C-alpha cells in the first residue's frame, strides 16, 4: 500500500477532529439571548409627567421660599405668590378680615398680609409731620421694590423647586434642567397673562370678608375713595398716625403698685369690635398686674357668627375674663364665649368666684341689632334686674354673699340696690359713679372701644375708657379706683385719675391703696 504523505495525514486528522472541537466549542458558549419586546412610554405620557413634576416642584418652591417681607410706609407686610385658578389679589388685614380684588386673570394670585404697624417708623412720622407730604411717593416706591423682589425670589423658588424635584424623579441632570426651564417659561407666561389682563378699576368693586364686611358703611364707597384719593390719602395717614399715638400712650401709662392684699379688677365695656381694645387691655393687665377682667357687655356690634373670631384674643389677655351679654351681643356670641378658655360667662343671676371675688350677673334681655325683635325698653331691663336681685338675696341667705353684681344696662344694675356692695354696668358710653339710696355703689363704665368702628363717623371721636378697681382681699370691699381715659382717634391725651370712696378719704383712716399725686 502506498505510503500517505505526512502533510495529507495531518490534514485528515484535522478534519476528523473538527466535529469534536465544534461540539466542545458550542458546549462552552453562553446561550444566545432571547429577544424581548421593551415598552416605551407614549410621548404624550412623558410630556404630562414632566408637566406634573414642574407644577408640583414650582408649587413647593413657592411655599418654601416664595415670599417677601417688605415695609410699605409705616406698615410691615408680607407679599406672596400663590397658584390659583382665578388669579386676583387678596389683602389680609388680621384680625379684621380680607379684601379681594379681581385685579388680573392668571394662574397665580398675589397675597399681601398686613402684619403689623411698625412703631419706630410711625413715630418718625409723628415727630416729623413734614414727611406726610412724601408719604404717597414712599408707599409707591415700597410697593414697587417689594413687587420686584417678589418677582426675583419667585423665579428662583419656582426654578429651584422644579429642578430639584425633576432631579429626584428622573435622576438625570438633563431632564432636571429641562424641568427648571419649563417652570421658568410657565412663570413668565403667567406674568405676561397677568400684565395683559391687569384691571386697575378692580379697586372700585372690592369684595370684603370677615369683619371688613362693615367697612363700606364706615369709610364710604370705594368709588368715592378713588375719585377723592388725595383726601383719602391724607385721612389714611392721619389715621395711622393717631393709632400710633394711641398705642404709645397706653404703653406709658403710670403703673400703680398695690399692697399685697389688694385684688385688682379691670372693668371694660362696650368694645364694639374695636381690635385696638385688645392691645390696650393687654397693656393695662401687664402694667397694673390685674387679677381679673370684667366686661359689662356690647363686646360685639351685630352678634353674628362671622364676628366670633374677634373674641379669640381673650384667651391670651393674661387674666380671667368675666363677661355678661349686652344688647349688641347675641346668644351665638354667648355660646362661643362659653367655649373659650379662661372665660366666665354670667347670666340668670348665677354666681362664680374668680380671683377671690364672688361675681353674679345677668345678660341684657334685649338684642337690638335683630330688627325682628321689638325691644322691651326699660321695663324689660327692670324685670331682668329684679331677677338678678332675687338671685343675690338667695346667695346671701345661703351664706355665700356676692361681692360684685354685673349687668349691661344701668337700669338693670340699679335694681340690685341694697343686695350687693358694688354693681357694674356700661351701655351709655361714658363713665359714672354713684351711691344708690340703699348703699350699693354703681360704677358705669365708658366705651373701652371708643364706640367701635362708628367712632370714625363723627367729627369728635369718643374717648377710650376703662377702670382699675382695687379691692381689699380680706373684706372684699372697694378701696379705690383709677379712671383711665385715652383720647380717641385724632387725640393724643391720656388721663389717669385716682378716686377714693368716702370712707377711705384722707382723715378717714384709709387702708389700701393710698392716694398718689
Coordinates of C-alpha atoms in Angstrom, one line a residue:
X1 CA 0.0 0.0 0.0
X2 CA 1.3 3.3 -0.9
X3 CA 2.5 5.5 1.8
X4 CA 0.4 8.6 2.5
X5 CA 2.4 11.8 2.7
X6 CA 2.7 13.3 6.2
X7 CA 1.1 16.6 5.1
X8 CA -2.0 14.7 3.9
X9 CA -2.2 12.7 7.1
X10 CA -2.1 15.9 9.2
X11 CA -4.9 17.5 7.2
X12 CA -7.0 14.3 7.5
X13 CA -6.6 14.3 11.3
X14 CA -7.8 17.9 11.5
X15 CA -10.9 17.0 9.5
X16 CA -11.7 14.1 11.8
X17 CA -11.2 16.2 15.0
X18 CA -13.3 19.2 13.7
X19 CA -16.8 17.8 14.8
X20 CA -15.5 17.1 18.3
X21 CA -13.9 20.5 18.6
X22 CA -17.1 22.2 17.3
X23 CA -19.1 20.3 19.9
X24 CA -16.8 21.4 22.7
X25 CA -17.0 25.0 21.4
X26 CA -20.8 25.2 21.5
X27 CA -21.0 23.4 24.7
X28 CA -18.9 26.0 26.4
X29 CA -20.5 29.1 24.8
X30 CA -23.2 31.2 26.6
X31 CA -26.7 30.6 25.3
X32 CA -27.9 33.2 22.8
X33 CA -30.1 35.9 24.4
X34 CA -33.7 35.7 23.7
X35 CA -35.3 38.8 22.1
X36 CA -37.9 40.7 24.4
X37 CA -40.2 43.5 23.5
X38 CA -39.3 46.6 25.6
X39 CA -42.3 49.0 26.1
X40 CA -41.6 52.8 25.8
X41 CA -44.0 55.4 27.3
X42 CA -46.0 57.4 24.9
X43 CA -44.6 60.8 24.1
X44 CA -47.8 62.5 25.5
X45 CA -47.4 60.5 28.7
X46 CA -43.8 61.7 29.1
X47 CA -44.9 65.2 28.5
X48 CA -47.7 65.1 31.0
X49 CA -45.4 63.5 33.6
X50 CA -42.9 66.4 33.0
X51 CA -45.6 69.0 33.4
X52 CA -46.8 67.4 36.7
X53 CA -43.3 67.4 38.0
X54 CA -42.8 71.0 37.0
X55 CA -46.1 72.2 38.6
X56 CA -45.5 70.3 41.8
X57 CA -41.9 71.4 42.1
X58 CA -42.8 75.0 41.4
X59 CA -45.6 75.0 44.0
X60 CA -43.4 73.5 46.6
X61 CA -40.7 76.1 45.8
X62 CA -43.2 79.0 46.3
X63 CA -44.5 77.5 49.5
X64 CA -41.0 77.3 51.0
X65 CA -39.2 80.5 49.9
X66 CA -41.6 82.4 47.6
X67 CA -42.5 85.3 49.9
X68 CA -41.0 88.7 50.6
X69 CA -41.3 90.7 53.8
X70 CA -41.3 94.4 52.9
X71 CA -42.3 97.7 54.6
X72 CA -45.0 99.7 53.0
X73 CA -44.9 103.1 54.6
X74 CA -45.2 102.5 58.4
X75 CA -46.7 99.0 57.9
X76 CA -44.8 95.7 57.8
X77 CA -46.3 93.4 55.0
X78 CA -45.6 90.0 53.5
X79 CA -46.1 89.5 49.8
X80 CA -46.6 86.1 48.4
X81 CA -47.4 84.5 45.0
X82 CA -49.8 81.5 45.2
X83 CA -51.1 79.1 42.5
X84 CA -54.7 80.0 41.7
X85 CA -57.3 79.1 39.1
X86 CA -58.8 82.6 39.0
X87 CA -55.9 84.9 39.9
X88 CA -56.6 88.3 41.5
X89 CA -55.2 89.9 44.6
X90 CA -56.0 89.2 48.3
X91 CA -55.1 91.6 51.0
X92 CA -55.3 90.1 54.5
X93 CA -55.7 92.5 57.4
X94 CA -55.7 90.4 60.5
X95 CA -57.8 90.1 62.6
X96 CA -60.4 92.2 60.7
X97 CA -60.7 90.0 57.6
X98 CA -59.7 90.2 54.0
X99 CA -60.1 92.3 50.9
X100 CA -60.2 90.6 47.4
X101 CA -59.7 92.4 44.1
X102 CA -60.3 91.0 40.6
X103 CA -57.0 92.6 39.5
X104 CA -55.9 90.1 36.9
X105 CA -56.7 86.7 35.3
X106 CA -53.8 84.3 35.6
X107 CA -52.9 81.0 37.3
X108 CA -51.2 83.0 40.1
X109 CA -52.6 85.1 42.9
X110 CA -50.9 87.9 44.8
X111 CA -51.4 87.6 48.6
X112 CA -50.5 90.7 50.7
X113 CA -50.6 90.2 54.5
X114 CA -50.5 93.3 56.6
X115 CA -48.5 92.0 59.6
X116 CA -48.2 95.0 62.0
X117 CA -47.8 98.7 62.4
X118 CA -44.1 99.5 62.9
X119 CA -43.8 101.8 66.0
X120 CA -40.4 103.3 65.0
X121 CA -41.4 104.3 61.5
X122 CA -44.8 105.5 62.7
X123 CA -43.2 107.6 65.5
X124 CA -40.9 109.1 62.9
X125 CA -43.9 110.3 61.0
X126 CA -45.3 111.8 64.2
X127 CA -42.1 113.6 65.1
X128 CA -41.6 114.9 61.5
X129 CA -45.1 115.8 60.1
X130 CA -43.4 117.3 57.0
X131 CA -42.8 113.7 55.9
X132 CA -46.5 113.2 55.2
X133 CA -46.2 115.2 52.0
X134 CA -44.0 112.5 50.6
X135 CA -45.9 109.5 52.1
X136 CA -47.6 108.7 48.8
X137 CA -44.3 108.5 46.9
X138 CA -42.7 106.5 49.7
X139 CA -45.6 103.9 49.6
X140 CA -45.3 103.7 45.8
X141 CA -41.6 103.1 46.0
X142 CA -42.1 100.5 48.7
X143 CA -44.7 98.6 46.7
X144 CA -42.6 98.7 43.6
X145 CA -39.5 97.4 45.5
X146 CA -41.5 94.7 47.2
X147 CA -43.0 93.5 43.9
X148 CA -39.6 93.5 42.2
X149 CA -38.1 91.5 45.0
X150 CA -41.1 89.1 45.0
X151 CA -40.7 88.5 41.2
X152 CA -37.0 87.7 41.5
X153 CA -37.5 85.4 44.5
X154 CA -40.5 83.7 42.9
X155 CA -38.4 83.0 39.8
X156 CA -35.6 81.5 41.9
X157 CA -38.1 79.5 44.0
X158 CA -40.0 78.1 41.0
X159 CA -36.9 77.1 39.0
X160 CA -35.2 75.6 42.1
X161 CA -38.2 73.7 43.1
X162 CA -38.9 72.2 39.7
X163 CA -35.2 71.4 39.1
X164 CA -34.8 69.7 42.4
X165 CA -38.0 67.6 42.0
X166 CA -37.0 66.8 38.4
X167 CA -33.6 65.5 39.6
X168 CA -35.2 63.4 42.3
X169 CA -37.7 61.8 39.9
X170 CA -35.7 61.4 36.7
X171 CA -32.2 61.0 38.1
X172 CA -30.9 62.7 35.0
X173 CA -29.4 66.2 35.1
X174 CA -30.6 67.0 31.5
X175 CA -34.2 66.1 32.5
X176 CA -33.9 68.2 35.7
X177 CA -32.6 71.2 33.8
X178 CA -35.5 70.8 31.3
X179 CA -38.0 70.9 34.2
X180 CA -36.4 74.1 35.6
X181 CA -36.5 75.7 32.2
X182 CA -40.1 74.7 31.6
X183 CA -41.0 76.1 35.1
X184 CA -39.4 79.4 34.2
X185 CA -41.3 79.5 30.9
X186 CA -44.6 78.9 32.7
X187 CA -44.0 81.6 35.3
X188 CA -43.0 84.1 32.6
X189 CA -46.2 83.2 30.7
X190 CA -48.3 83.7 33.8
X191 CA -46.7 87.0 34.5
X192 CA -47.4 88.1 30.9
X193 CA -51.0 87.0 31.2
X194 CA -51.4 88.9 34.4
X195 CA -49.9 92.0 32.8
X196 CA -52.1 91.7 29.8
X197 CA -55.3 91.3 31.9
X198 CA -54.4 93.8 34.6
X199 CA -57.5 95.7 35.6
X200 CA -56.8 98.9 37.7
X201 CA -60.5 99.6 38.1
X202 CA -60.9 96.4 40.3
X203 CA -60.3 98.7 43.3
X204 CA -63.8 100.2 42.6
X205 CA -65.5 96.9 43.4
X206 CA -63.7 95.1 46.2
X207 CA -65.0 92.0 47.9
X208 CA -64.9 92.2 51.7
X209 CA -64.8 89.2 54.1
X210 CA -64.7 88.8 57.9
X211 CA -65.2 91.9 60.0
X212 CA -64.3 94.1 57.0
X213 CA -67.8 93.5 55.6
X214 CA -68.8 96.6 57.6
X215 CA -66.0 98.6 56.0
X216 CA -68.1 100.1 53.1
X217 CA -70.7 101.6 55.5
X218 CA -67.9 103.0 57.7
X219 CA -65.4 104.5 55.3
X220 CA -67.7 105.1 52.3
X221 CA -67.8 103.5 48.9
X222 CA -64.6 102.5 47.2
X223 CA -65.5 104.7 44.2
X224 CA -65.6 107.8 46.3
X225 CA -62.2 106.8 47.8
X226 CA -60.7 106.6 44.3
X227 CA -62.2 109.8 43.0
X228 CA -61.1 111.7 46.0
X229 CA -57.9 109.9 46.6
X230 CA -56.0 113.0 47.8
X231 CA -58.4 113.5 50.6
X232 CA -58.5 109.8 51.4
X233 CA -54.7 109.6 51.4
X234 CA -54.4 112.4 54.0
X235 CA -57.1 110.8 56.2
X236 CA -55.4 107.4 56.0
X237 CA -52.1 108.9 57.0
X238 CA -53.8 110.7 59.9
X239 CA -55.5 107.5 61.0
X240 CA -52.2 105.7 61.0
X241 CA -50.6 108.5 63.0
X242 CA -53.4 108.6 65.6
X243 CA -53.3 104.8 66.0
X244 CA -49.6 105.0 66.7
X245 CA -50.1 107.8 69.2
X246 CA -52.8 105.7 70.9
X247 CA -50.5 102.7 71.3
X248 CA -47.7 104.9 72.5
X249 CA -49.9 106.5 75.2
X250 CA -51.2 103.1 76.5
X251 CA -47.6 101.7 76.8
X252 CA -46.5 104.6 79.0
X253 CA -49.4 104.8 81.5
X254 CA -48.4 105.3 85.1
X255 CA -48.5 102.0 86.9
X256 CA -49.8 101.5 90.5
X257 CA -48.1 99.3 92.9
X258 CA -50.8 97.9 95.2
X259 CA -50.3 96.3 98.6
X260 CA -50.0 92.5 98.6
X261 CA -53.5 92.1 99.9
X262 CA -55.2 94.1 97.1
X263 CA -57.2 92.5 94.3
X264 CA -57.0 94.4 91.1
X265 CA -60.0 94.3 88.7
X266 CA -60.0 95.8 85.2
X267 CA -63.5 97.0 84.2
X268 CA -64.2 97.3 80.5
X269 CA -67.3 97.7 78.5
X270 CA -68.8 98.5 75.0
X271 CA -65.8 97.4 73.0
X272 CA -67.9 97.2 69.8
X273 CA -65.5 95.2 67.7
X274 CA -62.6 97.6 68.1
X275 CA -59.4 95.4 67.6
X276 CA -57.2 98.1 69.3
X277 CA -59.0 97.3 72.6
X278 CA -57.2 94.0 73.0
X279 CA -53.8 95.8 72.8
X280 CA -55.0 98.4 75.3
X281 CA -56.4 95.7 77.7
X282 CA -53.2 93.6 77.4
X283 CA -51.1 96.7 78.3
X284 CA -53.3 97.5 81.3
X285 CA -53.3 93.9 82.6
X286 CA -49.5 93.9 82.4
X287 CA -48.8 97.3 83.9
X288 CA -51.4 97.1 86.7
X289 CA -50.9 93.4 87.5
X290 CA -54.6 92.9 87.0
X291 CA -56.2 89.8 88.7
X292 CA -59.4 89.6 86.8
X293 CA -61.1 91.5 83.9
X294 CA -64.9 92.3 84.0
X295 CA -66.6 93.1 80.7
X296 CA -70.1 94.5 81.1
X297 CA -71.2 93.7 77.6
X298 CA -71.5 95.0 74.0
X299 CA -68.3 93.4 73.0
X300 CA -69.7 92.8 69.5
X301 CA -71.6 95.0 67.1
X302 CA -74.0 92.7 65.3
X303 CA -73.7 89.5 67.2
X304 CA -73.3 87.5 64.0
X305 CA -71.3 84.2 63.9
X306 CA -68.9 85.9 61.4
X307 CA -67.7 88.2 64.3
X308 CA -66.8 85.4 66.7
X309 CA -63.2 85.2 65.6
X310 CA -62.8 88.7 67.1
X311 CA -63.2 87.2 70.5
X312 CA -60.3 84.7 70.3
X313 CA -57.6 87.1 71.8
X314 CA -59.5 86.9 75.1
X315 CA -57.8 83.6 75.9
X316 CA -54.4 85.3 75.8
X317 CA -55.1 88.6 77.7
X318 CA -53.3 87.3 80.8
X319 CA -56.2 87.3 83.3
X320 CA -59.5 85.6 83.8
X321 CA -62.4 87.2 81.8
X322 CA -65.8 87.7 83.4
X323 CA -68.5 88.7 80.9
X324 CA -72.2 89.5 80.6
X325 CA -74.2 89.8 77.5
X326 CA -75.0 93.3 76.1
X327 CA -77.8 94.4 73.7
X328 CA -75.3 94.0 70.8
X329 CA -74.2 90.5 71.9
X330 CA -76.3 87.6 70.7
X331 CA -76.9 84.1 72.1
X332 CA -74.4 83.0 69.4
X333 CA -71.8 85.3 70.9
X334 CA -72.5 84.0 74.4
X335 CA -72.2 80.3 73.4
X336 CA -68.9 81.0 71.7
X337 CA -67.5 82.7 74.7
X338 CA -68.6 79.9 76.9
X339 CA -66.4 77.6 74.9
X340 CA -63.2 79.8 75.3
X341 CA -60.7 79.0 78.0
X342 CA -60.4 81.4 80.9
X343 CA -63.8 83.0 80.2
X344 CA -66.6 83.1 82.9
X345 CA -70.0 84.0 81.5
X346 CA -72.5 85.3 84.0
X347 CA -76.3 85.0 83.3
X348 CA -79.6 84.4 85.2
X349 CA -78.0 85.5 88.5
X350 CA -75.6 82.6 88.7
X351 CA -72.6 83.3 90.9
X352 CA -69.0 82.5 90.3
X353 CA -65.9 83.1 92.4
X354 CA -62.9 84.4 90.4
X355 CA -59.6 85.7 91.8
X356 CA -61.0 85.8 95.3
X357 CA -64.2 87.8 94.5
X358 CA -67.7 86.5 94.0
X359 CA -69.5 87.8 90.9
X360 CA -73.1 87.4 89.8
X361 CA -74.7 88.9 86.7
X362 CA -77.4 88.7 84.1
X363 CA -77.4 89.2 80.3
X364 CA -79.3 92.0 78.6
X365 CA -82.8 90.7 77.8
X366 CA -82.8 92.7 74.5
X367 CA -80.9 92.1 71.3
X368 CA -81.3 95.3 69.4
X369 CA -79.4 94.5 66.2
X370 CA -82.1 91.9 65.4
X371 CA -84.8 94.0 63.8
X372 CA -87.3 91.2 64.1
X373 CA -87.3 91.6 67.9
X374 CA -89.2 94.5 69.4
X375 CA -87.2 96.0 72.2
X376 CA -88.9 96.0 75.6
X377 CA -87.2 99.2 76.8
X378 CA -86.5 100.0 80.4
X379 CA -89.3 97.7 81.6
X380 CA -87.5 94.6 80.2
X381 CA -84.3 95.7 82.0
X382 CA -86.1 96.4 85.2
X383 CA -87.5 92.9 85.2
X384 CA -84.1 91.4 84.5
X385 CA -82.6 93.5 87.3
X386 CA -85.3 92.2 89.7
X387 CA -84.4 88.6 88.8
X388 CA -80.7 89.4 89.5
X389 CA -81.6 91.0 92.8
X390 CA -83.6 87.9 93.8
X391 CA -80.7 85.7 93.0
X392 CA -78.4 87.9 95.1
X393 CA -80.8 87.6 98.1
X394 CA -80.8 83.8 97.7
X395 CA -77.0 83.8 97.7
X396 CA -76.9 85.9 100.8
X397 CA -79.4 83.6 102.6
X398 CA -77.2 80.6 101.7
X399 CA -74.2 82.2 103.3
X400 CA -72.4 82.9 100.1
X401 CA -73.0 86.6 99.5
X402 CA -72.0 88.2 96.2
X403 CA -69.3 90.9 96.2
X404 CA -69.9 92.4 92.7
X405 CA -73.1 92.3 90.5
X406 CA -72.7 92.9 86.8
X407 CA -75.3 93.9 84.2
X408 CA -75.1 95.7 80.9
X409 CA -77.9 98.3 81.3
X410 CA -77.6 100.7 84.3
X411 CA -81.4 100.3 84.6
X412 CA -81.0 96.6 85.4
X413 CA -78.0 97.2 87.7
X414 CA -79.9 99.8 89.8
X415 CA -82.4 97.0 90.8
X416 CA -79.7 95.4 92.9
X417 CA -79.5 98.3 95.3
X418 CA -79.1 97.1 98.9
X419 CA -78.3 93.5 97.8
X420 CA -74.6 93.9 96.9
X421 CA -71.8 96.3 97.8
X422 CA -70.9 97.1 94.2
X423 CA -72.7 96.9 90.8
X424 CA -71.0 97.3 87.5
X425 CA -72.7 98.4 84.2
X426 CA -72.0 100.0 80.8
X427 CA -74.1 100.8 77.8
X428 CA -74.1 104.6 77.9
X429 CA -70.5 105.1 76.6
X430 CA -69.3 107.4 79.4
X431 CA -68.4 106.6 82.9
X432 CA -70.3 107.5 86.1
X433 CA -70.0 106.5 89.8
X434 CA -72.9 106.9 92.2
X435 CA -74.0 105.6 95.6
X436 CA -77.7 104.4 95.4
X437 CA -80.3 105.0 98.0
X438 CA -79.7 101.7 99.9
X439 CA -75.9 101.9 99.9
X440 CA -74.9 100.0 96.7
X441 CA -72.2 101.7 94.8
X442 CA -72.9 101.7 91.0
X443 CA -70.0 102.0 88.6
X444 CA -70.9 102.7 85.0
X445 CA -68.0 102.2 82.5
X446 CA -67.4 104.2 79.3
X447 CA -66.6 102.6 76.0
X448 CA -63.3 100.7 76.0
X449 CA -63.6 100.5 72.2
X450 CA -64.2 104.3 71.8
X451 CA -67.6 103.3 70.5
X452 CA -66.1 100.9 68.0
X453 CA -65.8 101.5 64.2
X454 CA -68.5 104.1 64.3
X455 CA -66.0 106.4 66.1
X456 CA -64.6 107.4 62.8
X457 CA -68.0 108.7 61.6
X458 CA -68.2 111.7 63.9
X459 CA -66.1 114.8 63.9
X460 CA -65.1 114.3 67.6
X461 CA -64.4 110.6 68.3
X462 CA -65.4 109.1 71.6
X463 CA -62.6 108.6 74.2
X464 CA -61.4 105.1 75.2
X465 CA -62.3 104.4 78.8
X466 CA -61.6 101.7 81.4
X467 CA -61.1 101.5 85.1
X468 CA -58.9 99.7 87.6
X469 CA -60.8 98.8 90.8
X470 CA -58.8 98.0 93.9
X471 CA -60.4 95.6 96.5
X472 CA -59.2 94.6 99.9
X473 CA -58.6 90.8 99.8
X474 CA -59.9 90.3 103.4
X475 CA -63.1 92.4 103.3
X476 CA -63.6 92.2 99.5
X477 CA -64.7 95.8 99.6
X478 CA -63.8 98.5 97.1
X479 CA -60.8 100.6 98.4
X480 CA -60.1 102.9 95.4
X481 CA -60.4 103.1 91.6
X482 CA -58.4 104.6 88.8
X483 CA -60.4 106.1 85.9
X484 CA -58.4 105.8 82.7
X485 CA -59.3 107.9 79.7
X486 CA -57.5 107.9 76.4
X487 CA -58.1 110.4 73.6
X488 CA -60.0 108.8 70.7
X489 CA -58.7 108.7 67.2
X490 CA -57.2 112.1 66.4
X491 CA -56.4 112.9 70.0
X492 CA -53.3 112.2 72.0
X493 CA -54.4 112.9 75.6
X494 CA -54.2 110.3 78.4
X495 CA -55.8 110.9 81.8
X496 CA -55.4 108.6 84.9
X497 CA -57.3 109.9 87.9
X498 CA -57.3 108.2 91.3
X499 CA -60.6 108.2 93.3
X500 CA -61.3 107.0 96.8
X501 CA -64.6 106.1 98.5
X502 CA -65.7 108.4 101.3
X503 CA -64.6 106.0 104.0
X504 CA -61.1 106.0 102.5
X505 CA -60.7 109.7 102.1
X506 CA -57.8 111.4 103.8
X507 CA -58.6 111.8 107.5
X508 CA -60.8 108.7 107.5
X509 CA -58.1 106.2 108.2
X510 CA -57.7 104.8 104.6
X511 CA -56.5 101.3 104.3
X512 CA -55.1 100.4 100.8
X513 CA -54.3 101.8 98.4
X514 CA -53.1 105.2 99.4
X515 CA -53.7 108.1 97.1
X516 CA -50.9 109.1 94.7
X517 CA -50.2 112.6 93.4

